[in-house]
XYZ file of C-alpha atoms in Angstrom:
353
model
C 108.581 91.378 41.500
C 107.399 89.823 45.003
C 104.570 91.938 46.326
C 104.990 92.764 50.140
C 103.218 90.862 52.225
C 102.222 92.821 55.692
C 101.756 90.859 59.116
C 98.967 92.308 61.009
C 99.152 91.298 64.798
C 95.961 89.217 65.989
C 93.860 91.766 68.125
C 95.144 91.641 71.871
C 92.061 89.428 73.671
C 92.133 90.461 77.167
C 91.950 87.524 79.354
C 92.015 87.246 83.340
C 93.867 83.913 84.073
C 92.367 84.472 88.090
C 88.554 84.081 86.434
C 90.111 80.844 85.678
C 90.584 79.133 89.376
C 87.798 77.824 90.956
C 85.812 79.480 94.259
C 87.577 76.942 96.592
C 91.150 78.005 95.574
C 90.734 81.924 96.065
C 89.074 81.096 99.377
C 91.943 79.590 100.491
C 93.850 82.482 99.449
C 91.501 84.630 100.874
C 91.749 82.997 103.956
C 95.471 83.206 104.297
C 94.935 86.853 104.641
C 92.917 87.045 107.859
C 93.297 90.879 108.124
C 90.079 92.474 107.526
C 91.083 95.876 105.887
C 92.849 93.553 103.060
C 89.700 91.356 103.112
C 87.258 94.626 102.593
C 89.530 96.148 100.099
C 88.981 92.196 98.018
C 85.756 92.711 98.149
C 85.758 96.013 96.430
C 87.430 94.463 93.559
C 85.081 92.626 91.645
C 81.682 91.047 92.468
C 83.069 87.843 92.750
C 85.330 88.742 95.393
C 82.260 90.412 97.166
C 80.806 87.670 97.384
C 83.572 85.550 98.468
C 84.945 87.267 101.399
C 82.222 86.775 103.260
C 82.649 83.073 103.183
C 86.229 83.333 104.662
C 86.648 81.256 107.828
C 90.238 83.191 109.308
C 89.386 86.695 110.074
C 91.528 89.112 112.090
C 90.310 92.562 113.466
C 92.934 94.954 114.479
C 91.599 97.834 116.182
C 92.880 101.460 115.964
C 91.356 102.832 118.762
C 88.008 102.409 121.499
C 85.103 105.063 121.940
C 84.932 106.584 125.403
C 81.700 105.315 126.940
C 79.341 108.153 125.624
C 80.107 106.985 121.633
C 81.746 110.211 120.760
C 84.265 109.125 118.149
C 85.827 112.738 118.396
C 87.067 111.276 121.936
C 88.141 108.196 121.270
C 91.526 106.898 122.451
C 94.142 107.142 119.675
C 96.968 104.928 119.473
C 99.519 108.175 119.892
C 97.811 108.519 123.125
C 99.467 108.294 126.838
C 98.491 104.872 127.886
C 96.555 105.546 130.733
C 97.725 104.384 134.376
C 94.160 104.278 135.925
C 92.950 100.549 135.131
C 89.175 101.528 135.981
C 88.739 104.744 133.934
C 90.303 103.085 130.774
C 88.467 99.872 131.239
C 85.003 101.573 130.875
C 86.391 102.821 127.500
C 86.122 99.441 126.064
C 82.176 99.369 125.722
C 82.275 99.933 122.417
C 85.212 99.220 119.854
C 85.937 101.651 116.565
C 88.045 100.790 113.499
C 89.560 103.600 111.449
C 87.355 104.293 108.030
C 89.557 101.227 105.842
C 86.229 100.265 104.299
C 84.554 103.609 103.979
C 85.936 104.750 100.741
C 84.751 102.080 99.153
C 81.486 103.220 97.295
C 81.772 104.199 93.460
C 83.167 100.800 92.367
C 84.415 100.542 88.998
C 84.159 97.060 88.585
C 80.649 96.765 89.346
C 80.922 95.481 92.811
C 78.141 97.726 93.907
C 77.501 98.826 97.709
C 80.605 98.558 99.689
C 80.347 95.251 101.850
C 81.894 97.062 105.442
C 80.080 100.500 106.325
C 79.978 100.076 110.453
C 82.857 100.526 112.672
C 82.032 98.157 115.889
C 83.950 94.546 115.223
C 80.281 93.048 116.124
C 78.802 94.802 113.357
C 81.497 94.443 110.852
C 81.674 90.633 111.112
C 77.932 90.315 110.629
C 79.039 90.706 106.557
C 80.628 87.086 107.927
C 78.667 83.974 107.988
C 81.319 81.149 108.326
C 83.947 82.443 110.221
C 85.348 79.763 112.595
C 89.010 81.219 113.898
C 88.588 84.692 114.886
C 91.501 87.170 116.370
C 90.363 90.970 117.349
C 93.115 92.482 118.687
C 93.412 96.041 120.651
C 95.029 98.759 119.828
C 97.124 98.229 123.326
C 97.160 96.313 126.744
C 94.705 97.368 129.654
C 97.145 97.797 132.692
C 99.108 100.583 132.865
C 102.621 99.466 134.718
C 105.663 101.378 135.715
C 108.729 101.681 133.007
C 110.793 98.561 133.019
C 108.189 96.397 134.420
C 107.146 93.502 132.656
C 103.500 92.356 133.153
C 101.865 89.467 130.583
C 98.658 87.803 131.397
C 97.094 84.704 129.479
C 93.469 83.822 130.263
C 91.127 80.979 129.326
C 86.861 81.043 129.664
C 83.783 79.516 128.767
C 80.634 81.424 130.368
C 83.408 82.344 133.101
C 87.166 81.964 134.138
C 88.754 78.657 133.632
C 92.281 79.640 134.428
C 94.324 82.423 134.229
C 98.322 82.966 133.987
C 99.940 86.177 135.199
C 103.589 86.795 134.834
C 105.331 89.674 136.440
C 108.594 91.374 137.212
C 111.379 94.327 136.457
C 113.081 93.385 133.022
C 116.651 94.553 132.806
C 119.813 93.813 131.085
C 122.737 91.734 132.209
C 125.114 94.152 131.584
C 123.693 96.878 132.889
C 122.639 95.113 136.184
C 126.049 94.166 137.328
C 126.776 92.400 140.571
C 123.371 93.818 142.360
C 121.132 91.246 140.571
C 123.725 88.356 140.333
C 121.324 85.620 141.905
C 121.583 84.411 145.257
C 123.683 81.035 145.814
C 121.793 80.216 148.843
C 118.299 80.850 147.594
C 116.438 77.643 148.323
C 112.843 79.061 146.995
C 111.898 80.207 150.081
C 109.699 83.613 149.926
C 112.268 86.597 151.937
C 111.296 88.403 154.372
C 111.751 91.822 152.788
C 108.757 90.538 149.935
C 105.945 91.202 152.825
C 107.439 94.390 154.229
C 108.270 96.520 151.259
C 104.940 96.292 149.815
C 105.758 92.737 146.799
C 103.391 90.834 147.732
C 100.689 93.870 147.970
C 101.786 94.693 144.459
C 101.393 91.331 143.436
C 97.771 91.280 144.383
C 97.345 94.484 142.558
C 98.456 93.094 139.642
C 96.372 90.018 139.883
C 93.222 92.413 140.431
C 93.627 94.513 137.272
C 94.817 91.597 135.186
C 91.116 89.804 135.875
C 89.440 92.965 135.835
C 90.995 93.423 132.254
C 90.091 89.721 131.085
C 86.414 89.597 132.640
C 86.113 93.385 130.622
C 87.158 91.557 127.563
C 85.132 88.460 128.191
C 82.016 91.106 128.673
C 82.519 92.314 125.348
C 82.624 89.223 123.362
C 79.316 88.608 123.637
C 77.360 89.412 120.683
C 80.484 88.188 118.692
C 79.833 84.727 120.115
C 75.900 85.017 119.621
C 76.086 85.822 116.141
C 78.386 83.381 114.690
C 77.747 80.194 115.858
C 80.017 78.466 113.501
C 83.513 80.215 115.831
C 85.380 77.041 116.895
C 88.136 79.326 118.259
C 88.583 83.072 119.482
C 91.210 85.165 120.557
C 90.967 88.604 122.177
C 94.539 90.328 122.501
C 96.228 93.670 122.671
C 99.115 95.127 120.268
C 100.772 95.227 123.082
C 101.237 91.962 123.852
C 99.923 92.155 127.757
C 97.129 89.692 127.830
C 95.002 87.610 126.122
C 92.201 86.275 125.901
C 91.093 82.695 124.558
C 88.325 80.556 124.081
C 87.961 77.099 122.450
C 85.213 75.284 120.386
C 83.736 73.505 123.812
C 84.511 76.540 125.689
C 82.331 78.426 122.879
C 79.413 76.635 123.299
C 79.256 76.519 126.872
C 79.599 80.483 126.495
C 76.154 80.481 124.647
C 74.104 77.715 126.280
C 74.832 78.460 129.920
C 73.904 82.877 130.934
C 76.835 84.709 131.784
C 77.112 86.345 135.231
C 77.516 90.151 134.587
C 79.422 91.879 137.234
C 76.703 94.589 138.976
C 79.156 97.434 139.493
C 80.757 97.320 135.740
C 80.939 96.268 131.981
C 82.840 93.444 133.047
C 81.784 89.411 134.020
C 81.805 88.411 137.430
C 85.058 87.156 138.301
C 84.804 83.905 140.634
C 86.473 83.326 143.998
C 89.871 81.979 142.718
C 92.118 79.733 144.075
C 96.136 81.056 143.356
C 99.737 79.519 143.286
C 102.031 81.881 143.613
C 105.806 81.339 142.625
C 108.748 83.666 143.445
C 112.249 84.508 142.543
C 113.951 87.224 143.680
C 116.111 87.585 140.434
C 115.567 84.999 137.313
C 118.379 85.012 134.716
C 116.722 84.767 131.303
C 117.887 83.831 127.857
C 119.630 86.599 126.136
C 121.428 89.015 128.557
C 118.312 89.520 130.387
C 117.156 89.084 133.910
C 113.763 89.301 135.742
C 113.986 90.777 139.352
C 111.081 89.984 141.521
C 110.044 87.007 138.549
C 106.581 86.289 139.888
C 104.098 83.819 138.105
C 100.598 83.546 139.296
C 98.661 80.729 138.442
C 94.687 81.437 139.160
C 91.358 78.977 139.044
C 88.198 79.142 140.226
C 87.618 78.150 143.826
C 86.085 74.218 143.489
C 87.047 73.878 140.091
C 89.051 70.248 141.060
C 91.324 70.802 138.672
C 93.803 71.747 141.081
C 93.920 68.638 143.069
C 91.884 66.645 140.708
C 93.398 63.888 138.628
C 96.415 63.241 137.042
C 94.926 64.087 133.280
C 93.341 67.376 134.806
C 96.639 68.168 136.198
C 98.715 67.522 132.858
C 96.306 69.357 131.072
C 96.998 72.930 133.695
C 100.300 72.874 133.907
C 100.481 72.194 129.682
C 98.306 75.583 129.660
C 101.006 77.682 131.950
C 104.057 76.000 130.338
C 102.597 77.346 126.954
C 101.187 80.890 127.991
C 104.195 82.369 126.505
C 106.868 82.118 124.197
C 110.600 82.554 123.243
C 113.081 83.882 126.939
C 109.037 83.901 128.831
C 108.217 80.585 128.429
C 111.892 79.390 129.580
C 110.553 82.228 133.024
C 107.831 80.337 133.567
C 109.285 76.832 133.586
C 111.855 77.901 135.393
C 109.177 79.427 138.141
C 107.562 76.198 137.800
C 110.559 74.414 139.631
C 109.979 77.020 142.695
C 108.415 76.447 145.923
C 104.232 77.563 145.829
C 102.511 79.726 148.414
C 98.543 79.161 148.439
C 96.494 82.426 148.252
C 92.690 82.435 148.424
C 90.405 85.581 146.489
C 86.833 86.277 147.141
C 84.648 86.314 143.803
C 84.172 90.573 142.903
């Protein structure tokens, strides 16, 4: 008689096949991530992802909403909030940013990892857990300039320790279909600025628009600047809205000239002084767009600093501007702007404010 034999399963040996990659691959894993709530909630994970997230180099801040000027986070400016139409009073609420709690509830760690590595809400403070960080995004939680419904305003801006350049598109958005005959271009339009633009208050607008678009980049540029102090490894950052209004972006040489050379702050705000500008205004009373769209009163407004040389400078300098406004925007924009491009320019001058 054949005694039973009984099979007895080897003991299950847990094993973590992620222990197994080195430091340099996770990183780059890590770094595909860029968001910063998914890079805090990492580093609650284990302690070796506590310690690596602060060695990521992409980081993106999205904030939820910005502290009224007193720090009272009971006041602060939700997302579900009316977008204010005042530029001034909700420019002085971007002194000081706030990020809702995603790191808070992080203490009590199971695996060990020990004191949670976010606890502060201002982006400055947060990214101090940071110590190589070289592309940096913080975006806000919407755009600065309140405009009326169906009005389409995008700004683009570039500084060092002050403006550069600046790009302003503007205009009514509406639909083909819906426009009918009324905004069927006009055959005889030869680029030439009508009449009707100075009396019934376009070209005021225009330089209203202007105003509050630098107003809102020089607020931004204001902010930046501890950001910039403390990380002196950035080689690129972007300040931009949810929105997709404006933005705000500075380069590797543009970076360092931001922290060798003192920034001029405005005396009558939280803001940078803005220089006297130099601006190229092109017009079109109605701009047919890709899509089954069309821009009434298309407007592009292309601002530098007054003695900057660029404008009439040499043919590299030259290239170089007009590749900046070419690429301010994307997708049925960018086709606006070249288009705008082709149009006849009117010279405007602004004093420095």
């Amino acid at each position: 008689m054949h005694t039973k034999a009984r099979i007895h399963a080897d003991p299950v040996q847990e094993f973590d096949r992620f222990d197994c990659l080195p430091d340099s691959l996770v990183l780059l894993i890590l770094n595909k991530l860029e968001d910063m709530r998914s890079l805090g909630r990492c580093s609650a994970v284990s302690k070796r992802f506590s310690g690596l997230v602060p060695l990521v180099h992409d980081v993106c801040v999205k904030i939820d909403r910005v502290l009224t000027v007193d720090g009272d986070s009971e006041a602060a400016l939700n997302l579900s909030s009316p977008k204010p139409q005042n530029i001034l009073s909700h420019l002085f609420k971007l002194m000081l940013f706030a990020i809702t709690k995603p790191f808070h509830d992080m203490g009590g760690n199971p695996n060990g990892a020990g004191r949670p590595l976010f606890t502060q809400h201002s982006p400055a403070q947060v990214l101090r857990s940071f110590s190589h960080v070289r592309n940096l995004r913080v975006e806000l939680p919407s755009g600065d300039v309140g405009v009326e419904e169906g009005v389409l305003l995008k700004w683009r801006a570039e500084y060092s320790s002050t403006l550069q350049s600046c790009v302003i598109l503007g205009g009514t958005l509406v639909s083909r279909d819906a426009g009918g005959a009324d905004h069927e271009p006009s055959p005889d339009d030869s680029g030439t600025m009508p009449e009707s633009f100075y009396t019934n208050g376009g070209l005021k607008l225009r330089v209203v628009w202007t105003i509050s678009c630098l107003i809102a980049a020089s607020t931004r540029h204001y902010l930046l600047r501890s950001i910039v102090e403390e990380h002196p490894t950035l080689r690129s950052l972007v300040l931009a809205d949810a929105d997709g209004q404006g933005a705000l972006r500075m380069g590797a040489e543009q970076l360092r000239d931001f922290r060798e050379r003192p920034v001029a702050a405005s005396a009558c705000s939280n803001r940078t002084q803005v220089p006297a500008c130099n601006i190229k205004l092109r017009y079109a009373p109605c701009l047919e767009l890709p899509g089954g769209s069309a821009l009434l009163g298309a407007t592009l407004l292309v601002i530098k600093p007054a003695g900057d040389g660029s404008g009439g400078g040499g043919r590299g300098d030259r290239k170089e501007a007009d590749a900046f406004v070419s690429g301010a925007f994307d997708g049925p924009l960018r086709f606006a702007v070249k288009a705008l491009m082709k149009r006849r320019t009117y010279l405007l001058e602004m004093n420095g404010f």
